[in-house]
mmCIF file of C-alpha atoms in Angstrom:
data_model
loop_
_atom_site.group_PDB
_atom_site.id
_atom_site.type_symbol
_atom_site.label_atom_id
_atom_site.label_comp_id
_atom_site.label_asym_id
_atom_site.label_seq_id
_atom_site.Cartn_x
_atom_site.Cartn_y
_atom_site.Cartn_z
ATOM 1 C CA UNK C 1 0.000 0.000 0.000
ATOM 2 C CA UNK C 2 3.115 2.697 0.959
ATOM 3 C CA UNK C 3 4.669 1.572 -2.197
ATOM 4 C CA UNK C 4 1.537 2.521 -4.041
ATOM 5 C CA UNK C 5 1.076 5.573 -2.937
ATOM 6 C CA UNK C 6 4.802 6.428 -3.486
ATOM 7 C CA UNK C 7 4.846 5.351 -7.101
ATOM 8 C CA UNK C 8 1.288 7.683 -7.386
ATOM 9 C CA UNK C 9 3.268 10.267 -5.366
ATOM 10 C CA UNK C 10 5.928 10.049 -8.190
ATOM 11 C CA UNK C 11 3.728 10.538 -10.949
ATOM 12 C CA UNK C 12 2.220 13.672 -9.876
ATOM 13 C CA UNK C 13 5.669 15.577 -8.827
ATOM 14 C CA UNK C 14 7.410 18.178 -10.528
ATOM 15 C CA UNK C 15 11.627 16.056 -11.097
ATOM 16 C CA UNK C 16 12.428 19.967 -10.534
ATOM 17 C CA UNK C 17 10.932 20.990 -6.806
ATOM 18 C CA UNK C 18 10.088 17.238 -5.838
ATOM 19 C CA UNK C 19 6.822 18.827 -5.141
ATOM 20 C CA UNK C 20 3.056 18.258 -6.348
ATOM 21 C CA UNK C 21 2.503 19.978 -9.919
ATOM 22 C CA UNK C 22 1.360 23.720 -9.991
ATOM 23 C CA UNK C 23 -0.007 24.745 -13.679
ATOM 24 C CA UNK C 24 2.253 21.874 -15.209
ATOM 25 C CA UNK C 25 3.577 22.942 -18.691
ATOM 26 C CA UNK C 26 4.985 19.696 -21.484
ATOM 27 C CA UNK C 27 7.989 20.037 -23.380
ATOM 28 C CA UNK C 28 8.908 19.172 -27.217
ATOM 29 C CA UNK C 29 9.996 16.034 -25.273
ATOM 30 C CA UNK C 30 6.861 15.442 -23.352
ATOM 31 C CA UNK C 31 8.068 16.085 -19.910
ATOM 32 C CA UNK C 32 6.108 18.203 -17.634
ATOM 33 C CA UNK C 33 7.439 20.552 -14.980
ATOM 34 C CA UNK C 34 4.963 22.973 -12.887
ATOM 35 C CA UNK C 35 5.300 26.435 -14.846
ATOM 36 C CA UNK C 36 7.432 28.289 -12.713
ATOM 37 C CA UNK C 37 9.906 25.909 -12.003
ATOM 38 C CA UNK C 38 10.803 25.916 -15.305
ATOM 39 C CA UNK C 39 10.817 29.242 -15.727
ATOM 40 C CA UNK C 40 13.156 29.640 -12.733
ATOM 41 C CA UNK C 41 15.674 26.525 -14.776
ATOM 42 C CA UNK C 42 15.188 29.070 -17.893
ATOM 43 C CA UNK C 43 16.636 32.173 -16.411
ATOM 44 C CA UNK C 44 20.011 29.861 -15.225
ATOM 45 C CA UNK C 45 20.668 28.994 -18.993
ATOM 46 C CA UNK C 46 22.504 31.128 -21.588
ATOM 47 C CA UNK C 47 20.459 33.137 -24.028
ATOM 48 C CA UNK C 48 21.395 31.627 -27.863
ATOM 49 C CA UNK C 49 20.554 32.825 -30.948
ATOM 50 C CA UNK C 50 18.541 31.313 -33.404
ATOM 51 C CA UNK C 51 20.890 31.191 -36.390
ATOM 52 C CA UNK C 52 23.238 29.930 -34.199
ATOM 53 C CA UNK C 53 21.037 26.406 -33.455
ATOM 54 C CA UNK C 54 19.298 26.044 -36.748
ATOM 55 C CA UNK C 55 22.351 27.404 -38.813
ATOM 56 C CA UNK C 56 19.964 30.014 -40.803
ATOM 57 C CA UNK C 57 21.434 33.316 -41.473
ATOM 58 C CA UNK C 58 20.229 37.111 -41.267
ATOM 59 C CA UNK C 59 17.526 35.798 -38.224
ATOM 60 C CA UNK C 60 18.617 38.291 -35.440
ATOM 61 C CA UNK C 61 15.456 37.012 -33.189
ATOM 62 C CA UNK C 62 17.526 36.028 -29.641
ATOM 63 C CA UNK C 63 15.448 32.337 -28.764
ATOM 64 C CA UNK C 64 16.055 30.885 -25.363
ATOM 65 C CA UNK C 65 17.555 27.365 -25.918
ATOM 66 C CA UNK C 66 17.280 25.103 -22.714
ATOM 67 C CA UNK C 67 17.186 21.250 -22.551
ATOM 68 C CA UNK C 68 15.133 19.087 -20.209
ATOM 69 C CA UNK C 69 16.001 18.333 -17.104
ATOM 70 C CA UNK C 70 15.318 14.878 -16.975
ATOM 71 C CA UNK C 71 16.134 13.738 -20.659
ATOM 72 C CA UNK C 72 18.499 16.760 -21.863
ATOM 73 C CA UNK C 73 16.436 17.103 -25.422
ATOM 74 C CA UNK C 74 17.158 20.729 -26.557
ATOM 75 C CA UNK C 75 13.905 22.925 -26.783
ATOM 76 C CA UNK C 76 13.782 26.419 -28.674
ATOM 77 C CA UNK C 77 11.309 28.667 -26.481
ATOM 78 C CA UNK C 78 10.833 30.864 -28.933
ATOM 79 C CA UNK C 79 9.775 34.300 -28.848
ATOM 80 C CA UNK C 80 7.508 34.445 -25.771
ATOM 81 C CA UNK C 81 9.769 32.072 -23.619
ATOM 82 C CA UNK C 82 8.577 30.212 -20.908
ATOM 83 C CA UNK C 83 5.039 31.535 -21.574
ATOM 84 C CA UNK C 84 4.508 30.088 -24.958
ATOM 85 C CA UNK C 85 5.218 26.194 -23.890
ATOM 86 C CA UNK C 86 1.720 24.678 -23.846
ATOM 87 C CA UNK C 87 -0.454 23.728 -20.373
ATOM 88 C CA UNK C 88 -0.824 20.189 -19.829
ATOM 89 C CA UNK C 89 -4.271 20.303 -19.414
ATOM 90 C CA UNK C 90 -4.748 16.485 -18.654
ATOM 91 C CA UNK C 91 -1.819 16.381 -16.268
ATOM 92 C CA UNK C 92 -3.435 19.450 -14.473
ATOM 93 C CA UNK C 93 -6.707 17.965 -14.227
ATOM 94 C CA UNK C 94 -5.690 14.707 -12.789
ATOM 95 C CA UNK C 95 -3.611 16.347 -10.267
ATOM 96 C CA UNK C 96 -7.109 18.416 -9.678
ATOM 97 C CA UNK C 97 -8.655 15.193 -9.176
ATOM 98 C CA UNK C 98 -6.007 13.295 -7.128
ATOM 99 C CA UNK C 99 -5.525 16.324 -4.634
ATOM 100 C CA UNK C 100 -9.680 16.438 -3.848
ATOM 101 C CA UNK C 101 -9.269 12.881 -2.877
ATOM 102 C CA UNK C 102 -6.045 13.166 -0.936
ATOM 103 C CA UNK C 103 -8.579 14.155 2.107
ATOM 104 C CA UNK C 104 -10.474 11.024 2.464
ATOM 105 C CA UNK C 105 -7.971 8.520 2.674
ATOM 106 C CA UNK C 106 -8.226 8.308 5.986
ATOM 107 C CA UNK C 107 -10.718 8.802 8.721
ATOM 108 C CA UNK C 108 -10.508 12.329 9.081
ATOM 109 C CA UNK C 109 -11.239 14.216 6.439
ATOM 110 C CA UNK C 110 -8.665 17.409 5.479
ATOM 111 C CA UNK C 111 -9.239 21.270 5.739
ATOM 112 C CA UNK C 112 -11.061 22.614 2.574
ATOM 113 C CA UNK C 113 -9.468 26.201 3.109
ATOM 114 C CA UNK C 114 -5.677 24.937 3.067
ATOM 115 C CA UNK C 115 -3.542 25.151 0.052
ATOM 116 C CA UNK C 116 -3.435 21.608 -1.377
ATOM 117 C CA UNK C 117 0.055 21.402 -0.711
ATOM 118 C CA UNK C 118 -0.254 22.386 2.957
ATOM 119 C CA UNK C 119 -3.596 20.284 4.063
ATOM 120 C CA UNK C 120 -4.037 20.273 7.925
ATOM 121 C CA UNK C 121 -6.663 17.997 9.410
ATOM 122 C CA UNK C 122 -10.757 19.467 9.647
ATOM 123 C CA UNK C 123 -11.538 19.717 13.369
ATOM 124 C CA UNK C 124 -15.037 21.043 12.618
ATOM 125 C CA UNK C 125 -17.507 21.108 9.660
ATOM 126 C CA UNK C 126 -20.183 23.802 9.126
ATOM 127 C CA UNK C 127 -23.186 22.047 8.150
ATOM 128 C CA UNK C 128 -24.490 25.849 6.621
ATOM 129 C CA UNK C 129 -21.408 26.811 4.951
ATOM 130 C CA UNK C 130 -20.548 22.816 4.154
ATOM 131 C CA UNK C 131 -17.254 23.470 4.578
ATOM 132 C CA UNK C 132 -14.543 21.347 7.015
ATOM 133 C CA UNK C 133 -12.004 23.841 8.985
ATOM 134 C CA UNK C 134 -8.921 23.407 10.433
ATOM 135 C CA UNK C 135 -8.314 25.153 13.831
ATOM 136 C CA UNK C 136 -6.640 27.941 12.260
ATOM 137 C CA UNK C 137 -8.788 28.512 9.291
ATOM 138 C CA UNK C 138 -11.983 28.483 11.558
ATOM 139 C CA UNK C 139 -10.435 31.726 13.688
ATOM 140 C CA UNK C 140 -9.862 33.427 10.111
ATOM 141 C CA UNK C 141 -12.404 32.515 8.200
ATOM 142 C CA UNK C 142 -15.081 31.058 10.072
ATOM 143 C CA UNK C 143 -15.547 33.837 13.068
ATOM 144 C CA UNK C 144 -18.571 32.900 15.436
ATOM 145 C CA UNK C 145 -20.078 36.542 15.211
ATOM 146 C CA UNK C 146 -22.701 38.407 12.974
ATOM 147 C CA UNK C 147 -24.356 36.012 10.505
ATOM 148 C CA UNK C 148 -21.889 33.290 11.019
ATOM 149 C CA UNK C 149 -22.797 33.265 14.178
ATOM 150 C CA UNK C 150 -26.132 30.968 13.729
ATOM 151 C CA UNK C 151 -24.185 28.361 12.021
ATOM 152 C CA UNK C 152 -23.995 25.315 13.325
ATOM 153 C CA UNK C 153 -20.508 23.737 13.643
ATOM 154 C CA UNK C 154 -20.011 20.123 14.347
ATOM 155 C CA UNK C 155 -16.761 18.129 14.950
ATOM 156 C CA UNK C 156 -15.468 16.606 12.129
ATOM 157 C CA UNK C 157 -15.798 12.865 14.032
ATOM 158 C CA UNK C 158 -19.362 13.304 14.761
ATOM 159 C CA UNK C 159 -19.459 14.437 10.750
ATOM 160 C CA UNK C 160 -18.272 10.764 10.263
ATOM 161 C CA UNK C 161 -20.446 8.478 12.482
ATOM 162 C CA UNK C 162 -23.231 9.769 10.725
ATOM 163 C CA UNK C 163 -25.076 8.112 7.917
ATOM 164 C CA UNK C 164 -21.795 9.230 5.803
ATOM 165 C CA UNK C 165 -19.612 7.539 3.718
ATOM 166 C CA UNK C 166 -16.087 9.075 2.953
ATOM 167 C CA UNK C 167 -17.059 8.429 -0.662
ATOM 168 C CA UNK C 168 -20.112 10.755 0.038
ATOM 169 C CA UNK C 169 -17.317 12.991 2.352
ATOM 170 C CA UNK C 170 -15.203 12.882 -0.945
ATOM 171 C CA UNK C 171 -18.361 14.090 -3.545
ATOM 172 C CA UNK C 172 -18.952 16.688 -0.781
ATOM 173 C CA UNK C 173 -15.581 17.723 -0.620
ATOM 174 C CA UNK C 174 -15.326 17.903 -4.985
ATOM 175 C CA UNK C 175 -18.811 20.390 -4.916
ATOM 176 C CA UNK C 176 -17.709 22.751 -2.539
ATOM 177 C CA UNK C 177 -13.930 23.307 -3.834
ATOM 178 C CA UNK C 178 -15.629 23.808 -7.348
ATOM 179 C CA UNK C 179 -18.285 26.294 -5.618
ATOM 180 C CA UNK C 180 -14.979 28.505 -5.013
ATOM 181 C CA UNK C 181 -14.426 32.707 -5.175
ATOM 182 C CA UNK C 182 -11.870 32.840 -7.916
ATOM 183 C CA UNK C 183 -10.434 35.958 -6.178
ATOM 184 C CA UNK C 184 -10.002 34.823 -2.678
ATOM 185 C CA UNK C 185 -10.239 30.660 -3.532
ATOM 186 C CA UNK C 186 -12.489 30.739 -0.734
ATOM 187 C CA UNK C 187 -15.918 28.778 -0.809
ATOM 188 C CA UNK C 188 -18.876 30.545 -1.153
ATOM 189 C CA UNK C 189 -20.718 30.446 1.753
ATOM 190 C CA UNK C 190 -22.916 33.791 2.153
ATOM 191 C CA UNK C 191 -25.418 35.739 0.350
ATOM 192 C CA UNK C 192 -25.265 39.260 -0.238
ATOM 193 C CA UNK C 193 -29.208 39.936 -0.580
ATOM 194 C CA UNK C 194 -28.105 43.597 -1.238
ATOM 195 C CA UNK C 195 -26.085 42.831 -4.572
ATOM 196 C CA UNK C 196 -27.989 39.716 -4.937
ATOM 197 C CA UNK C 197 -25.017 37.411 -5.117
ATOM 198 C CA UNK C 198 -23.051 34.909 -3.199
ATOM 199 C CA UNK C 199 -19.800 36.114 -1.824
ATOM 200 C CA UNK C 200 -17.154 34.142 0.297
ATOM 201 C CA UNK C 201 -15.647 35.476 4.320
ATOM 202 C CA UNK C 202 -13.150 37.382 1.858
ATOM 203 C CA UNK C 203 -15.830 38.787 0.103
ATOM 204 C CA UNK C 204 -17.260 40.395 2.966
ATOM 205 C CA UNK C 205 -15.386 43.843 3.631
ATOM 206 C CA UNK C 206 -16.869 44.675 0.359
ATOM 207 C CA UNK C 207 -19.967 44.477 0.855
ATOM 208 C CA UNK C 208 -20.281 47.132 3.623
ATOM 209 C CA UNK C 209 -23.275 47.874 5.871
ATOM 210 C CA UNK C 210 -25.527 45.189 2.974
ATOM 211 C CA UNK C 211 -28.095 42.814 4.050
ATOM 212 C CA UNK C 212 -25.494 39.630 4.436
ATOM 213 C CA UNK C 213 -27.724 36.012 5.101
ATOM 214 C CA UNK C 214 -25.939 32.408 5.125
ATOM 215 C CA UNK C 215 -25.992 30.703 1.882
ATOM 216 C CA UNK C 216 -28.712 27.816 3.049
ATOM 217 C CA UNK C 217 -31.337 30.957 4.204
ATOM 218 C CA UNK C 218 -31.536 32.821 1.519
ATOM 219 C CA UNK C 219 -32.221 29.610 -0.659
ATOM 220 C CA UNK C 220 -35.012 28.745 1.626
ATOM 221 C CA UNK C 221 -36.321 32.243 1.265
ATOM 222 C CA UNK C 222 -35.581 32.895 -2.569
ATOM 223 C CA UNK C 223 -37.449 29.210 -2.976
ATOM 224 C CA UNK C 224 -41.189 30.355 -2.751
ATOM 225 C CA UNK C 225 -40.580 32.868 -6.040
ATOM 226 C CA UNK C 226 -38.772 30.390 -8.051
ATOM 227 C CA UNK C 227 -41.427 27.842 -6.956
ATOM 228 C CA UNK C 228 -44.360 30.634 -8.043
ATOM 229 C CA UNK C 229 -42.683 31.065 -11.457
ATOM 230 C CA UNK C 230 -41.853 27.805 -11.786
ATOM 231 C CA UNK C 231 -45.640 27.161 -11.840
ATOM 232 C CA UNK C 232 -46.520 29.542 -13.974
ATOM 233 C CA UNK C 233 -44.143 28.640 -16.602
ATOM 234 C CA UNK C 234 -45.708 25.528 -16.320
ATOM 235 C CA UNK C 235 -49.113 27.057 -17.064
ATOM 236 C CA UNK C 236 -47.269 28.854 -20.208
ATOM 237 C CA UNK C 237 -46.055 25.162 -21.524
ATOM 238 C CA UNK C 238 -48.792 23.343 -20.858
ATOM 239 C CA UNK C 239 -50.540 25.864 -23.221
ATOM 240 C CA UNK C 240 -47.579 25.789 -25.427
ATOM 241 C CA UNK C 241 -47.737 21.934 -25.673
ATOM 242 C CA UNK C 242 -51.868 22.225 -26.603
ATOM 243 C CA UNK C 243 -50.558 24.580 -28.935
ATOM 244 C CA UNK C 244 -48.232 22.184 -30.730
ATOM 245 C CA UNK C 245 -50.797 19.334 -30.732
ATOM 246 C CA UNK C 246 -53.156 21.770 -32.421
ATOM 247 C CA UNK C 247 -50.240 22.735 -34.807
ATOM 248 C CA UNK C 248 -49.749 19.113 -35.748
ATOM 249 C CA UNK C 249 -53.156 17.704 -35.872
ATOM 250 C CA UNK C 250 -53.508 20.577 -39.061
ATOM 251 C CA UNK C 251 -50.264 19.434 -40.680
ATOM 252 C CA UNK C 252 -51.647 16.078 -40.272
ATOM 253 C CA UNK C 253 -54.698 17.233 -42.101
ATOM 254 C CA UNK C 254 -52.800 18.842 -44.879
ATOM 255 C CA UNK C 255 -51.114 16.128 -45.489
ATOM 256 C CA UNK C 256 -54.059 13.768 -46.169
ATOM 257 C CA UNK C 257 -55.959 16.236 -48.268
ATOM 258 C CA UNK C 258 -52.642 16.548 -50.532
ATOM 259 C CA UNK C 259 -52.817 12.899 -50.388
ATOM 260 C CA UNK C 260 -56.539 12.843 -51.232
ATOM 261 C CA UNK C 261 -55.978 15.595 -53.812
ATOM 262 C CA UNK C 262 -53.442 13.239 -55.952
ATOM 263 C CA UNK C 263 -55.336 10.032 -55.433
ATOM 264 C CA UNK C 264 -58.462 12.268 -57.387
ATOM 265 C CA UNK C 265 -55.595 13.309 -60.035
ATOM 266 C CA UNK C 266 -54.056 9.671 -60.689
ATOM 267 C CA UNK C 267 -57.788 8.405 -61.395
ATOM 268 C CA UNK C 268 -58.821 11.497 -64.217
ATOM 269 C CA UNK C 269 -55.354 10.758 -65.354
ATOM 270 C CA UNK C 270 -56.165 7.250 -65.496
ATOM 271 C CA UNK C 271 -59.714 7.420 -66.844
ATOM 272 C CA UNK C 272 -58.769 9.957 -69.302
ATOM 273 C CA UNK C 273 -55.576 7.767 -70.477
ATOM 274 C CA UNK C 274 -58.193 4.423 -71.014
ATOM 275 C CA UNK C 275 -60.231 6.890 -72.782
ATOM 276 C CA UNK C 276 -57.778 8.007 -75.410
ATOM 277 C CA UNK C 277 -56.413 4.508 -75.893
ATOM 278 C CA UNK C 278 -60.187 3.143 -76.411
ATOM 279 C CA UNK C 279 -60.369 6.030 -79.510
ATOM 280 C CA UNK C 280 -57.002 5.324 -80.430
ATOM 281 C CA UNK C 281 -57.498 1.704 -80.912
ATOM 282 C CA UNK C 282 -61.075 2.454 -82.408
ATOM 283 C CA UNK C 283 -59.803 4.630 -84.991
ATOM 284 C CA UNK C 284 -56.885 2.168 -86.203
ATOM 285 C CA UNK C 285 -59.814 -0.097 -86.804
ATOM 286 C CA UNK C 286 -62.036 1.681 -89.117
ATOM 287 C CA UNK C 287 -59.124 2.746 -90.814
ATOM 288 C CA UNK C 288 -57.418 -0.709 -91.016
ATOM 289 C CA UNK C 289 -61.055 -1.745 -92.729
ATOM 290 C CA UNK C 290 -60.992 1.283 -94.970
ATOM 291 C CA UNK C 291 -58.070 0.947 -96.758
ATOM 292 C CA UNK C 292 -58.509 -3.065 -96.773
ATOM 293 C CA UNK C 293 -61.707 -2.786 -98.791
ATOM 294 C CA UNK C 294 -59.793 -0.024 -101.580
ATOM 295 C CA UNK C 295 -56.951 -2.332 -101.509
ATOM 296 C CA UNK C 296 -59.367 -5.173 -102.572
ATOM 297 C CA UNK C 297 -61.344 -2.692 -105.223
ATOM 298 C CA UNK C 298 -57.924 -2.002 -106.783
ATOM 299 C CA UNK C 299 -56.869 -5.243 -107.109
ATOM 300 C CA UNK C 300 -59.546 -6.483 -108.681
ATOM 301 C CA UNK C 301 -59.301 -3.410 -110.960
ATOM 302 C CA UNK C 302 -55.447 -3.781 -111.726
ATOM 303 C CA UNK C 303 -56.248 -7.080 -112.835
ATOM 304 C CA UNK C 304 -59.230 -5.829 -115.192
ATOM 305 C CA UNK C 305 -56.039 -3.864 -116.711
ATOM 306 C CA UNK C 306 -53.657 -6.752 -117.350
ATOM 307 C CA UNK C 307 -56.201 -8.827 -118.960
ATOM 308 C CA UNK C 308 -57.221 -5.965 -121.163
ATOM 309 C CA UNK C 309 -53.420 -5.255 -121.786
ATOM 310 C CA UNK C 310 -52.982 -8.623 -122.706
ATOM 311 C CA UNK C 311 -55.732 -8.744 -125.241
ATOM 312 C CA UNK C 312 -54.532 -5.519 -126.942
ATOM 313 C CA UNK C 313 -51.333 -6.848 -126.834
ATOM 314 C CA UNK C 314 -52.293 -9.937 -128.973
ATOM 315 C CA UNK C 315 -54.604 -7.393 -131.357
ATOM 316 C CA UNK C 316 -51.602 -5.469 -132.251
ATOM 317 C CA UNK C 317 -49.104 -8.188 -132.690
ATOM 318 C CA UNK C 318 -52.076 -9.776 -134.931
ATOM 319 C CA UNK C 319 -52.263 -6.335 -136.518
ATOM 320 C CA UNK C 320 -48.628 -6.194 -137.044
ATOM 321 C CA UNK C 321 -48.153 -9.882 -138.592
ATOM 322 C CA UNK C 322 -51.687 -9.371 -140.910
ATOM 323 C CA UNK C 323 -49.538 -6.122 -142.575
ATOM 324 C CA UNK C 324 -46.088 -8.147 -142.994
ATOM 325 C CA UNK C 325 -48.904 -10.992 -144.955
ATOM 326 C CA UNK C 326 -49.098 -11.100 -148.310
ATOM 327 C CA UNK C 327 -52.050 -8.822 -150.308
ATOM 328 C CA UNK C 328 -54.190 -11.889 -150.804
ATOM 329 C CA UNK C 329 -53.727 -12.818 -147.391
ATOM 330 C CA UNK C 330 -54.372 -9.912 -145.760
ATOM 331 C CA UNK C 331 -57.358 -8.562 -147.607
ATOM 332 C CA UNK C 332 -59.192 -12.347 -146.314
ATOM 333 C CA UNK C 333 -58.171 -11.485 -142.704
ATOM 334 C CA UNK C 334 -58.323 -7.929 -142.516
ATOM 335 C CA UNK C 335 -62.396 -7.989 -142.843
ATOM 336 C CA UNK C 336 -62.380 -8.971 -139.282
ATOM 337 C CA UNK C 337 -60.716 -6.093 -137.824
ATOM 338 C CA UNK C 338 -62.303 -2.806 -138.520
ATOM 339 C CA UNK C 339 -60.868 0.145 -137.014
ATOM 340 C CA UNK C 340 -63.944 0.370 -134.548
ATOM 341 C CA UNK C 341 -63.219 -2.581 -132.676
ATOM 342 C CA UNK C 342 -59.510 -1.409 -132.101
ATOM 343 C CA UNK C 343 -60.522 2.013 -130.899
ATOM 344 C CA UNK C 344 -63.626 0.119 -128.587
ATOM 345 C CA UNK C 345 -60.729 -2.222 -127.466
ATOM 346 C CA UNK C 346 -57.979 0.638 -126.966
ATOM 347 C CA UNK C 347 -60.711 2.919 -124.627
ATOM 348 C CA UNK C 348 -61.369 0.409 -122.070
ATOM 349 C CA UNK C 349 -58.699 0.956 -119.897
ATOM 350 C CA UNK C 350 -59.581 4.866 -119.267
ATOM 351 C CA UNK C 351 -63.145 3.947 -119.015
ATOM 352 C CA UNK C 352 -62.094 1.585 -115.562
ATOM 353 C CA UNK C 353 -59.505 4.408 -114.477
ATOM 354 C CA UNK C 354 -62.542 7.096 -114.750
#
């Protein structure tokens, strides 16, 4: 268990002061050291310039050139020095975390007005303020007189046999450092009813001659007009919400009517669409039996025309073979073709195309 908490101890120390980080800064190198301390190792090493490290020429900027204490890497500060290496946040926050602990590993939990580094033991806790005090913290900050003087201080044993755990004792301790006046680091633990804010023991010499109450009172007594408009804002989102259901029920109803609305479009569309294609298909009919029957009349008519062609193509060959004859020959023939049966014979063809 010792060597635990020596190896933890370790881990949370500055390798420059031996002591618990303060606003730990990293390194290039990823070491931390608290802030100061390596500001303090800065100021013992010799100012170099920057052409003289990275070999560039006409640079005349003077960088401070240290190396780490624990693994001698050389880091360039750079312009702003000490005050342009970057926090380490995460470092800084675990130490935070370790160091509101550190007062509950044992029975008796530590003063929540010492510095972290300097915890003395809590002798009493205020059970307005919620604060633990050491002896000498309760005579400086916790005087018995004017409003402090109805608080009600109990040791810090009789804080522990009661129905609290030191994890609870630990949670308490965590709320009330965070609840803290970040100009005195002091925990809040009045109300200034004159300015209307809380205010710490440091707080108090300026607020002269103002109303002053203990933190727990003027909850209690600011309580009844929060509750008031907490119940009327109620009122004002219950009405809200009947609003909103109102809202909604008539984008509900727009919807279906567009829905409706487009349903009553698709059928027209649709009756009008069977429509067309019933006239569509109609009229390819009528005119698919049209032109069938002239096909058929001019058919039979073109073949009216061959055969006649053919005839007076035999009539005029016979013509043609009855003049080549001889005399004899063709005055016996020629008595039976007279010129009106070749002119009757040539003028049926534009008789059928009339």
């Amino acid at each position: 268990m010792a060597e635990s908490k020596q190896n933890r101890d370790d881990v949370f120390t500055c390798s420059i002061c031996m002591e618990t980080f303060r606003k730990p800064v990293m390194l290039p190198c990823q070491h931390s050291f608290c802030r100061e301390c390596i500001g303090l190792y800065a100021d013992k090493s010799k100012p170099v310039r920057a052409d003289e490290t990275s070999g560039i020429t006409g640079n005349e900027d003077v960088h401070q050139l240290i190396s780490c204490p624990v693994c001698r890497a050389p880091t360039s500060l750079g312009r702003e020095g000490v005050a342009g290496l970057p926090p380490n946040f995460h470092l800084a926050e675990i130490v935070e975390r370790f160091s509101s602990v550190v007062e509950v590993e044992d029975d008796t939990p530590y003063c929540s007005m010492c510095e972290v580094e300097n915890h003395a033991k809590a002798v009493k806790f205020c059970t307005n303020c919620g604060v633990f005090y050491c002896q000498e913290c309760l005579a400086n900050y916790h005087p018995m007189r004017g409003p402090l003087k109805r608080h009600r201080l109990i040791s810090s044993m009789e804080y522990l046999s009661q129905d609290t755990s030191q994890g609870q004792v630990s949670r308490h301790h965590q709320s009330t450092q965070q609840a803290t006046c970040s100009r005195h680091g002091q925990p809040f633990c009045l109300y200034c009813v004159t300015c209307r804010m809380v205010i710490c023991l440091g707080c108090v010499v300026d607020h002269p001659k103002h109303a002053v109450q203990d933190i727990k009172s003027a909850a209690e007594n600011d309580k009844p007009d929060v509750l008031t408009k907490t119940s009327e804002l109620e009122k004002v989102l219950q009405e809200t919400k009947e609003s909103l259901s109102g809202v909604m029920r008539l984008h509900k109803k727009i919807q279906e009517n567009q829905d409706l609305h487009t349903q009553e479009v698709e059928k027209a569309y649709c009756a009008a669409l069977e429509a067309l294609q019933a006239w569509r298909l109609h009229s390819l009919d009528a005119m698919k039996t049209r032109y069938s029957q002239w096909r058929v009349e001019c058919s039979a008519i073109l073949k009216h025309f061959q055969i006649q062609a053919q005839e007076m193509e035999s009539i005029v060959q016979a013509s043609k073979d009855l003049l080549t004859s001889m005399d004899v020959e063709f005055l016996q023939v020629s008595q039976m073709y007279t010129i009106s049966n070749i002119g009757s014979a040539a003028s049926t063809p534009v008789k059928y195309l009339k």
